[in-house]
Amino acid sequence: QRERDGREGRQRWTSLVWSAWWTCDTMTSDGKSYSTADLDRIISDIFALEKGGSASKNILPEGEVCKLCDMAKEILQREDNVKAVQTPVMVVGDVHGQFFDLLELFEIGGKPPFHNYLFLGDYVDRGFYSLDCVLLLVALKVRYPD
């Protein structure tokens, strides 16, 4: 029962992120963006999560998730569909919400911006920590757009 309740809660949060991604402009009408220091803190806090922790509960409230999504949306709308990538680059396939595998990947391969990564998609849906994966990758994209 407890595991099911936890899973349902994370599914609601994942649903929130995807709906926020496209519809939360009204929640961030203050026009403020995160500073570089704020983004560095968020990224550092997410990287510091231990098993059992969740970025969705411990780091960012709903309005802040929307702000982060709005910032990422602006960056992605300005980018070309085909992007030149500096080599060397590590190409990463389906993450599927495996947050701690993602953290291990960064531990082994090195953290951005010192190493280049190309994520191909499928960030969520199977793992227990889909939202955490999306929040980390979106925060990294906003902090290091290139």
CSV table of N, CA, C and O in Angstrom, one decimal, residues 26-132:
chain,number,residue,atom,x,y,z
A,26,THR,N,1.4,31.4,-16.7
A,26,THR,CA,0.6,32.3,-15.8
A,26,THR,C,1.1,32.2,-14.4
A,26,THR,O,1.0,33.2,-13.7
A,27,MET,N,1.8,31.1,-14.0
A,27,MET,CA,2.3,31.0,-12.7
A,27,MET,C,3.6,31.8,-12.4
A,27,MET,O,4.0,32.0,-11.3
A,28,THR,N,4.3,32.1,-13.5
A,28,THR,CA,5.6,32.8,-13.4
A,28,THR,C,5.5,34.2,-14.0
A,28,THR,O,6.4,34.7,-14.6
A,29,SER,N,4.4,34.9,-13.9
A,29,SER,CA,4.2,36.1,-14.5
A,29,SER,C,5.0,37.2,-13.9
A,29,SER,O,5.1,38.4,-14.4
A,30,ASP,N,5.8,37.0,-12.8
A,30,ASP,CA,6.6,38.0,-12.3
A,30,ASP,C,7.8,38.3,-13.2
A,30,ASP,O,8.5,39.3,-13.0
A,31,GLY,N,8.1,37.5,-14.2
A,31,GLY,CA,9.1,37.7,-15.2
A,31,GLY,C,10.5,37.4,-14.6
A,31,GLY,O,11.5,37.7,-15.3
A,32,LYS,N,10.6,37.0,-13.4
A,32,LYS,CA,12.0,36.7,-12.8
A,32,LYS,C,12.5,35.4,-13.3
A,32,LYS,O,11.7,34.4,-13.5
A,33,SER,N,13.8,35.3,-13.5
A,33,SER,CA,14.5,34.1,-13.8
A,33,SER,C,15.4,33.7,-12.7
A,33,SER,O,15.7,34.5,-11.8
A,34,TYR,N,15.8,32.4,-12.7
A,34,TYR,CA,16.8,32.0,-11.7
A,34,TYR,C,18.2,32.7,-12.1
A,34,TYR,O,18.6,32.8,-13.2
A,35,SER,N,18.9,33.1,-11.1
A,35,SER,CA,20.3,33.5,-11.3
A,35,SER,C,21.2,32.3,-11.5
A,35,SER,O,20.8,31.2,-11.2
A,36,THR,N,22.4,32.5,-11.9
A,36,THR,CA,23.3,31.4,-12.1
A,36,THR,C,23.6,30.8,-10.8
A,36,THR,O,23.7,29.5,-10.7
A,37,ALA,N,23.7,31.5,-9.7
A,37,ALA,CA,23.9,31.0,-8.4
A,37,ALA,C,22.7,30.1,-7.9
A,37,ALA,O,22.9,29.0,-7.3
A,38,ASP,N,21.5,30.6,-8.2
A,38,ASP,CA,20.3,29.8,-7.9
A,38,ASP,C,20.3,28.4,-8.6
A,38,ASP,O,20.0,27.4,-8.1
A,39,LEU,N,20.6,28.5,-9.9
A,39,LEU,CA,20.7,27.2,-10.7
A,39,LEU,C,21.8,26.3,-10.2
A,39,LEU,O,21.6,25.1,-10.1
A,40,ASP,N,22.9,26.9,-9.9
A,40,ASP,CA,24.0,26.0,-9.3
A,40,ASP,C,23.6,25.4,-8.0
A,40,ASP,O,23.9,24.2,-7.8
A,41,ARG,N,22.9,26.1,-7.2
A,41,ARG,CA,22.4,25.5,-5.9
A,41,ARG,C,21.4,24.4,-6.2
A,41,ARG,O,21.5,23.3,-5.6
A,42,ILE,N,20.5,24.6,-7.1
A,42,ILE,CA,19.4,23.6,-7.4
A,42,ILE,C,20.1,22.3,-8.0
A,42,ILE,O,19.8,21.2,-7.5
A,43,ILE,N,21.0,22.5,-8.9
A,43,ILE,CA,21.7,21.4,-9.5
A,43,ILE,C,22.5,20.6,-8.4
A,43,ILE,O,22.5,19.4,-8.3
A,44,SER,N,23.2,21.4,-7.6
A,44,SER,CA,24.0,20.8,-6.5
A,44,SER,C,23.1,20.0,-5.6
A,44,SER,O,23.5,18.9,-5.1
A,45,ASP,N,22.0,20.6,-5.2
A,45,ASP,CA,21.1,19.9,-4.3
A,45,ASP,C,20.5,18.6,-4.9
A,45,ASP,O,20.4,17.6,-4.2
A,46,ILE,N,20.2,18.6,-6.2
A,46,ILE,CA,19.7,17.4,-6.8
A,46,ILE,C,20.8,16.4,-6.9
A,46,ILE,O,20.5,15.2,-6.6
A,47,PHE,N,22.0,16.8,-7.3
A,47,PHE,CA,23.1,15.8,-7.3
A,47,PHE,C,23.4,15.2,-5.9
A,47,PHE,O,23.8,14.1,-5.8
A,48,ALA,N,23.0,15.9,-4.8
A,48,ALA,CA,23.3,15.5,-3.5
A,48,ALA,C,22.2,14.5,-2.9
A,48,ALA,O,22.4,14.0,-1.8
A,49,LEU,N,21.1,14.3,-3.7
A,49,LEU,CA,20.1,13.5,-3.2
A,49,LEU,C,20.6,12.1,-2.9
A,49,LEU,O,21.4,11.5,-3.7
A,50,GLU,N,20.1,11.5,-1.9
A,50,GLU,CA,20.4,10.1,-1.6
A,50,GLU,C,19.1,9.3,-1.9
A,50,GLU,O,18.0,9.8,-2.0
A,51,LYS,N,19.3,8.0,-2.0
A,51,LYS,CA,18.2,7.1,-2.2
A,51,LYS,C,17.1,7.4,-1.1
A,51,LYS,O,17.4,7.5,0.1
A,52,GLY,N,15.9,7.4,-1.6
A,52,GLY,CA,14.8,7.7,-0.6
A,52,GLY,C,14.4,9.2,-0.6
A,52,GLY,O,13.3,9.5,-0.3
A,53,GLY,N,15.3,10.1,-1.1
A,53,GLY,CA,15.0,11.5,-1.2
A,53,GLY,C,14.3,11.7,-2.6
A,53,GLY,O,14.4,10.9,-3.5
A,54,SER,N,13.7,12.9,-2.7
A,54,SER,CA,13.1,13.2,-3.9
A,54,SER,C,13.2,14.7,-4.2
A,54,SER,O,12.9,15.5,-3.3
A,55,ALA,N,13.7,15.1,-5.3
A,55,ALA,CA,13.9,16.5,-5.7
A,55,ALA,C,12.5,17.2,-5.7
A,55,ALA,O,12.4,18.3,-5.3
A,56,SER,N,11.5,16.5,-6.1
A,56,SER,CA,10.2,17.1,-6.2
A,56,SER,C,9.6,17.5,-4.8
A,56,SER,O,8.9,18.4,-4.7
A,57,LYS,N,10.1,16.8,-3.8
A,57,LYS,CA,9.6,17.2,-2.4
A,57,LYS,C,10.6,18.0,-1.7
A,57,LYS,O,10.2,18.8,-0.8
A,58,ASN,N,11.9,17.9,-1.9
A,58,ASN,CA,12.9,18.5,-1.1
A,58,ASN,C,13.5,19.8,-1.7
A,58,ASN,O,14.1,20.5,-0.9
A,59,ILE,N,13.4,20.0,-2.9
A,59,ILE,CA,14.1,21.1,-3.5
A,59,ILE,C,13.3,22.2,-4.1
A,59,ILE,O,13.4,23.4,-3.8
A,60,LEU,N,12.3,21.8,-4.9
A,60,LEU,CA,11.5,22.8,-5.6
A,60,LEU,C,10.0,22.7,-5.4
A,60,LEU,O,9.4,21.7,-5.7
A,61,PRO,N,9.4,23.8,-5.0
A,61,PRO,CA,7.9,23.8,-5.0
A,61,PRO,C,7.4,23.9,-6.4
A,61,PRO,O,8.1,24.3,-7.3
A,62,GLU,N,6.1,23.7,-6.5
A,62,GLU,CA,5.4,23.7,-7.8
A,62,GLU,C,5.7,25.0,-8.7
A,62,GLU,O,6.0,24.9,-9.8
A,63,GLY,N,5.6,26.1,-8.1
A,63,GLY,CA,5.8,27.4,-8.8
A,63,GLY,C,7.3,27.5,-9.3
A,63,GLY,O,7.5,28.0,-10.4
A,64,GLU,N,8.2,27.0,-8.5
A,64,GLU,CA,9.6,27.0,-9.0
A,64,GLU,C,9.9,26.0,-10.1
A,64,GLU,O,10.7,26.3,-11.0
A,65,VAL,N,9.2,24.9,-10.1
A,65,VAL,CA,9.3,23.9,-11.2
A,65,VAL,C,8.8,24.6,-12.5
A,65,VAL,O,9.4,24.5,-13.5
A,66,CYS,N,7.7,25.3,-12.3
A,66,CYS,CA,7.1,26.1,-13.5
A,66,CYS,C,8.1,27.1,-14.0
A,66,CYS,O,8.3,27.2,-15.2
A,67,LYS,N,8.7,27.8,-13.1
A,67,LYS,CA,9.7,28.8,-13.5
A,67,LYS,C,10.9,28.2,-14.3
A,67,LYS,O,11.3,28.7,-15.3
A,68,LEU,N,11.4,27.1,-13.8
A,68,LEU,CA,12.4,26.3,-14.4
A,68,LEU,C,12.0,25.8,-15.8
A,68,LEU,O,12.7,26.0,-16.8
A,69,CYS,N,10.8,25.3,-15.9
A,69,CYS,CA,10.3,24.8,-17.2
A,69,CYS,C,10.1,26.0,-18.2
A,69,CYS,O,10.4,25.8,-19.4
A,70,ASP,N,9.6,27.1,-17.7
A,70,ASP,CA,9.5,28.3,-18.6
A,70,ASP,C,10.8,28.7,-19.2
A,70,ASP,O,11.0,29.1,-20.3
A,71,MET,N,11.9,28.7,-18.3
A,71,MET,CA,13.2,29.1,-18.8
A,71,MET,C,13.7,28.1,-19.8
A,71,MET,O,14.3,28.5,-20.8
A,72,ALA,N,13.5,26.8,-19.6
A,72,ALA,CA,14.0,25.8,-20.5
A,72,ALA,C,13.2,25.9,-21.8
A,72,ALA,O,13.8,25.8,-22.9
A,73,LYS,N,11.9,26.2,-21.7
A,73,LYS,CA,11.1,26.3,-22.9
A,73,LYS,C,11.6,27.5,-23.8
A,73,LYS,O,11.7,27.3,-25.0
A,74,GLU,N,11.9,28.6,-23.2
A,74,GLU,CA,12.5,29.7,-24.0
A,74,GLU,C,13.7,29.3,-24.7
A,74,GLU,O,13.9,29.7,-25.8
A,75,ILE,N,14.6,28.6,-24.0
A,75,ILE,CA,15.9,28.2,-24.6
A,75,ILE,C,15.6,27.2,-25.8
A,75,ILE,O,16.2,27.4,-26.9
A,76,LEU,N,14.8,26.3,-25.6
A,76,LEU,CA,14.5,25.3,-26.6
A,76,LEU,C,13.8,25.9,-27.8
A,76,LEU,O,14.0,25.5,-29.0
A,77,GLN,N,12.9,26.9,-27.6
A,77,GLN,CA,12.3,27.5,-28.7
A,77,GLN,C,13.2,28.3,-29.6
A,77,GLN,O,13.0,28.5,-30.8
A,78,ARG,N,14.3,28.8,-29.0
A,78,ARG,CA,15.3,29.6,-29.8
A,78,ARG,C,16.3,28.7,-30.5
A,78,ARG,O,16.9,29.1,-31.5
A,79,GLU,N,16.4,27.5,-30.1
A,79,GLU,CA,17.4,26.6,-30.7
A,79,GLU,C,16.9,26.0,-32.0
A,79,GLU,O,15.7,25.9,-32.3
A,80,ASP,N,17.9,25.7,-32.9
A,80,ASP,CA,17.5,25.0,-34.1
A,80,ASP,C,17.2,23.6,-33.8
A,80,ASP,O,17.5,23.0,-32.8
A,81,ASN,N,16.5,22.9,-34.8
A,81,ASN,CA,16.1,21.5,-34.6
A,81,ASN,C,17.3,20.6,-34.6
A,81,ASN,O,17.3,19.6,-34.0
A,82,VAL,N,18.3,21.0,-35.4
A,82,VAL,CA,19.5,20.2,-35.5
A,82,VAL,C,20.6,21.1,-34.8
A,82,VAL,O,20.8,22.2,-35.2
A,83,LYS,N,21.3,20.5,-33.8
A,83,LYS,CA,22.2,21.2,-33.0
A,83,LYS,C,23.6,20.6,-33.2
A,83,LYS,O,23.8,19.4,-33.1
A,84,ALA,N,24.6,21.5,-33.5
A,84,ALA,CA,26.0,21.0,-33.5
A,84,ALA,C,26.5,20.7,-32.1
A,84,ALA,O,26.2,21.5,-31.2
A,85,VAL,N,27.2,19.7,-31.9
A,85,VAL,CA,27.6,19.2,-30.6
A,85,VAL,C,29.1,19.1,-30.7
A,85,VAL,O,29.7,18.5,-31.6
A,86,GLN,N,29.8,19.7,-29.6
A,86,GLN,CA,31.2,19.6,-29.5
A,86,GLN,C,31.6,18.2,-29.1
A,86,GLN,O,31.0,17.6,-28.3
A,87,THR,N,32.7,17.7,-29.7
A,87,THR,CA,33.2,16.4,-29.3
A,87,THR,C,34.4,16.7,-28.4
A,87,THR,O,35.0,17.8,-28.4
A,88,PRO,N,34.7,15.8,-27.5
A,88,PRO,CA,34.0,14.5,-27.4
A,88,PRO,C,32.7,14.7,-26.7
A,88,PRO,O,32.5,15.6,-25.9
A,89,VAL,N,31.8,13.7,-26.9
A,89,VAL,CA,30.4,13.8,-26.3
A,89,VAL,C,30.0,12.4,-26.0
A,89,VAL,O,30.3,11.4,-26.7
A,90,MET,N,29.3,12.3,-24.8
A,90,MET,CA,28.8,11.0,-24.4
A,90,MET,C,27.3,11.0,-24.8
A,90,MET,O,26.5,11.9,-24.4
A,91,VAL,N,26.9,10.0,-25.6
A,91,VAL,CA,25.5,9.9,-26.1
A,91,VAL,C,24.8,9.0,-25.1
A,91,VAL,O,25.2,7.9,-24.9
A,92,VAL,N,23.7,9.5,-24.6
A,92,VAL,CA,22.9,8.8,-23.6
A,92,VAL,C,21.5,8.4,-24.1
A,92,VAL,O,20.8,9.3,-24.6
A,93,GLY,N,21.2,7.2,-24.1
A,93,GLY,CA,19.9,6.7,-24.6
A,93,GLY,C,18.8,6.9,-23.6
A,93,GLY,O,18.8,7.9,-22.9
A,94,ASP,N,18.0,5.9,-23.4
A,94,ASP,CA,16.8,6.0,-22.6
A,94,ASP,C,17.1,6.0,-21.1
A,94,ASP,O,17.7,5.0,-20.6
A,95,VAL,N,16.7,7.0,-20.4
A,95,VAL,CA,17.0,7.1,-19.0
A,95,VAL,C,15.8,6.5,-18.2
A,95,VAL,O,16.0,5.8,-17.2
A,96,HIS,N,14.6,6.6,-18.7
A,96,HIS,CA,13.4,6.0,-18.1
A,96,HIS,C,13.2,6.2,-16.6
A,96,HIS,O,12.8,5.3,-15.9
A,97,GLY,N,13.6,7.4,-16.1
A,97,GLY,CA,13.4,7.7,-14.7
A,97,GLY,C,14.3,7.0,-13.7
A,97,GLY,O,14.1,7.0,-12.5
A,98,GLN,N,15.4,6.4,-14.2
A,98,GLN,CA,16.4,5.7,-13.4
A,98,GLN,C,17.4,6.8,-12.9
A,98,GLN,O,18.5,6.9,-13.3
A,99,PHE,N,16.9,7.5,-11.9
A,99,PHE,CA,17.6,8.7,-11.4
A,99,PHE,C,19.0,8.3,-10.9
A,99,PHE,O,20.0,9.0,-11.2
A,100,PHE,N,19.1,7.3,-10.1
A,100,PHE,CA,20.4,7.0,-9.5
A,100,PHE,C,21.4,6.4,-10.5
A,100,PHE,O,22.6,6.6,-10.4
A,101,ASP,N,20.9,5.8,-11.5
A,101,ASP,CA,21.7,5.4,-12.7
A,101,ASP,C,22.2,6.7,-13.4
A,101,ASP,O,23.4,6.7,-13.8
A,102,LEU,N,21.4,7.7,-13.5
A,102,LEU,CA,21.8,8.9,-14.1
A,102,LEU,C,22.9,9.6,-13.3
A,102,LEU,O,23.9,10.1,-13.9
A,103,LEU,N,22.7,9.6,-12.0
A,103,LEU,CA,23.8,10.2,-11.1
A,103,LEU,C,25.1,9.4,-11.3
A,103,LEU,O,26.2,10.0,-11.3
A,104,GLU,N,25.0,8.1,-11.4
A,104,GLU,CA,26.2,7.3,-11.6
A,104,GLU,C,26.9,7.6,-12.9
A,104,GLU,O,28.1,7.6,-13.0
A,105,LEU,N,26.0,7.8,-13.9
A,105,LEU,CA,26.6,8.1,-15.2
A,105,LEU,C,27.4,9.4,-15.2
A,105,LEU,O,28.5,9.5,-15.7
A,106,PHE,N,26.9,10.4,-14.5
A,106,PHE,CA,27.6,11.7,-14.3
A,106,PHE,C,28.8,11.5,-13.4
A,106,PHE,O,29.8,12.2,-13.6
A,107,GLU,N,28.8,10.6,-12.5
A,107,GLU,CA,29.9,10.3,-11.6
A,107,GLU,C,31.0,9.7,-12.4
A,107,GLU,O,32.2,10.1,-12.3
A,108,ILE,N,30.7,8.8,-13.3
A,108,ILE,CA,31.7,8.1,-14.1
A,108,ILE,C,32.2,8.9,-15.2
A,108,ILE,O,33.4,9.0,-15.5
A,109,GLY,N,31.3,9.5,-15.9
A,109,GLY,CA,31.6,10.3,-17.1
A,109,GLY,C,32.0,11.7,-16.9
A,109,GLY,O,32.6,12.4,-17.7
A,110,GLY,N,31.8,12.3,-15.7
A,110,GLY,CA,32.1,13.6,-15.4
A,110,GLY,C,30.8,14.5,-15.5
A,110,GLY,O,29.9,14.2,-16.3
A,111,LYS,N,30.8,15.5,-14.7
A,111,LYS,CA,29.6,16.4,-14.6
A,111,LYS,C,29.8,17.6,-15.6
A,111,LYS,O,30.9,18.0,-15.9
A,112,PRO,N,28.6,18.0,-16.1
A,112,PRO,CA,28.6,19.2,-17.0
A,112,PRO,C,29.1,20.4,-16.1
A,112,PRO,O,28.9,20.4,-14.9
A,113,PRO,N,29.7,21.4,-16.7
A,113,PRO,CA,30.0,21.7,-18.1
A,113,PRO,C,31.3,21.1,-18.5
A,113,PRO,O,31.7,21.4,-19.6
A,114,PHE,N,32.0,20.4,-17.7
A,114,PHE,CA,33.3,19.9,-18.1
A,114,PHE,C,33.3,18.7,-19.1
A,114,PHE,O,34.3,18.4,-19.6
A,115,HIS,N,32.1,18.1,-19.2
A,115,HIS,CA,32.0,17.0,-20.2
A,115,HIS,C,30.7,17.2,-20.9
A,115,HIS,O,29.7,17.7,-20.4
A,116,ASN,N,30.7,16.9,-22.2
A,116,ASN,CA,29.5,17.1,-23.1
A,116,ASN,C,28.6,15.8,-23.1
A,116,ASN,O,29.2,14.7,-23.2
A,117,TYR,N,27.3,16.0,-23.0
A,117,TYR,CA,26.4,14.9,-23.1
A,117,TYR,C,25.3,15.2,-24.1
A,117,TYR,O,24.9,16.4,-24.3
A,118,LEU,N,24.8,14.2,-24.8
A,118,LEU,CA,23.7,14.3,-25.7
A,118,LEU,C,22.7,13.3,-25.2
A,118,LEU,O,22.9,12.1,-25.3
A,119,PHE,N,21.5,13.8,-24.7
A,119,PHE,CA,20.5,12.9,-24.2
A,119,PHE,C,19.4,12.7,-25.4
A,119,PHE,O,19.0,13.7,-25.9
A,120,LEU,N,19.1,11.5,-25.7
A,120,LEU,CA,18.2,11.2,-26.8
A,120,LEU,C,16.8,11.2,-26.5
A,120,LEU,O,15.9,11.1,-27.4
A,121,GLY,N,16.4,11.2,-25.2
A,121,GLY,CA,15.0,11.2,-24.9
A,121,GLY,C,14.6,10.1,-23.9
A,121,GLY,O,15.5,9.5,-23.3
A,122,ASP,N,13.3,9.9,-23.8
A,122,ASP,CA,12.8,8.9,-22.9
A,122,ASP,C,13.3,9.0,-21.5
A,122,ASP,O,13.9,8.2,-20.9
A,123,TYR,N,13.1,10.2,-20.9
A,123,TYR,CA,13.6,10.6,-19.6
A,123,TYR,C,12.7,10.0,-18.5
A,123,TYR,O,13.2,9.8,-17.4
A,124,VAL,N,11.5,9.7,-18.8
A,124,VAL,CA,10.5,9.3,-17.7
A,124,VAL,C,9.8,8.1,-18.1
A,124,VAL,O,9.9,7.6,-19.2
A,125,ASP,N,9.0,7.5,-17.3
A,125,ASP,CA,7.9,6.6,-17.4
A,125,ASP,C,8.1,5.3,-16.7
A,125,ASP,O,7.1,4.7,-16.3
A,126,ARG,N,9.3,4.7,-16.6
A,126,ARG,CA,9.4,3.4,-15.9
A,126,ARG,C,10.0,3.5,-14.5
A,126,ARG,O,9.6,2.7,-13.7
A,127,GLY,N,10.9,4.4,-14.3
A,127,GLY,CA,11.6,4.4,-13.0
A,127,GLY,C,10.7,5.2,-12.0
A,127,GLY,O,9.8,5.9,-12.3
A,128,PHE,N,11.1,5.0,-10.8
A,128,PHE,CA,10.4,5.6,-9.6
A,128,PHE,C,10.7,7.0,-9.5
A,128,PHE,O,10.0,7.8,-8.8
A,129,TYR,N,11.8,7.5,-10.1
A,129,TYR,CA,12.2,8.9,-9.9
A,129,TYR,C,12.2,9.7,-11.2
A,129,TYR,O,13.2,10.4,-11.5
A,130,SER,N,11.2,9.6,-12.0
A,130,SER,CA,11.1,10.3,-13.3
A,130,SER,C,11.2,11.8,-13.1
A,130,SER,O,11.9,12.4,-13.9
A,131,LEU,N,10.5,12.3,-12.2
A,131,LEU,CA,10.5,13.8,-12.0
A,131,LEU,C,11.9,14.2,-11.6
A,131,LEU,O,12.4,15.3,-12.1
A,132,ASP,N,12.6,13.5,-10.8
A,132,ASP,CA,13.9,13.9,-10.4
A,132,ASP,C,14.9,13.9,-11.6
A,132,ASP,O,15.7,14.9,-11.8
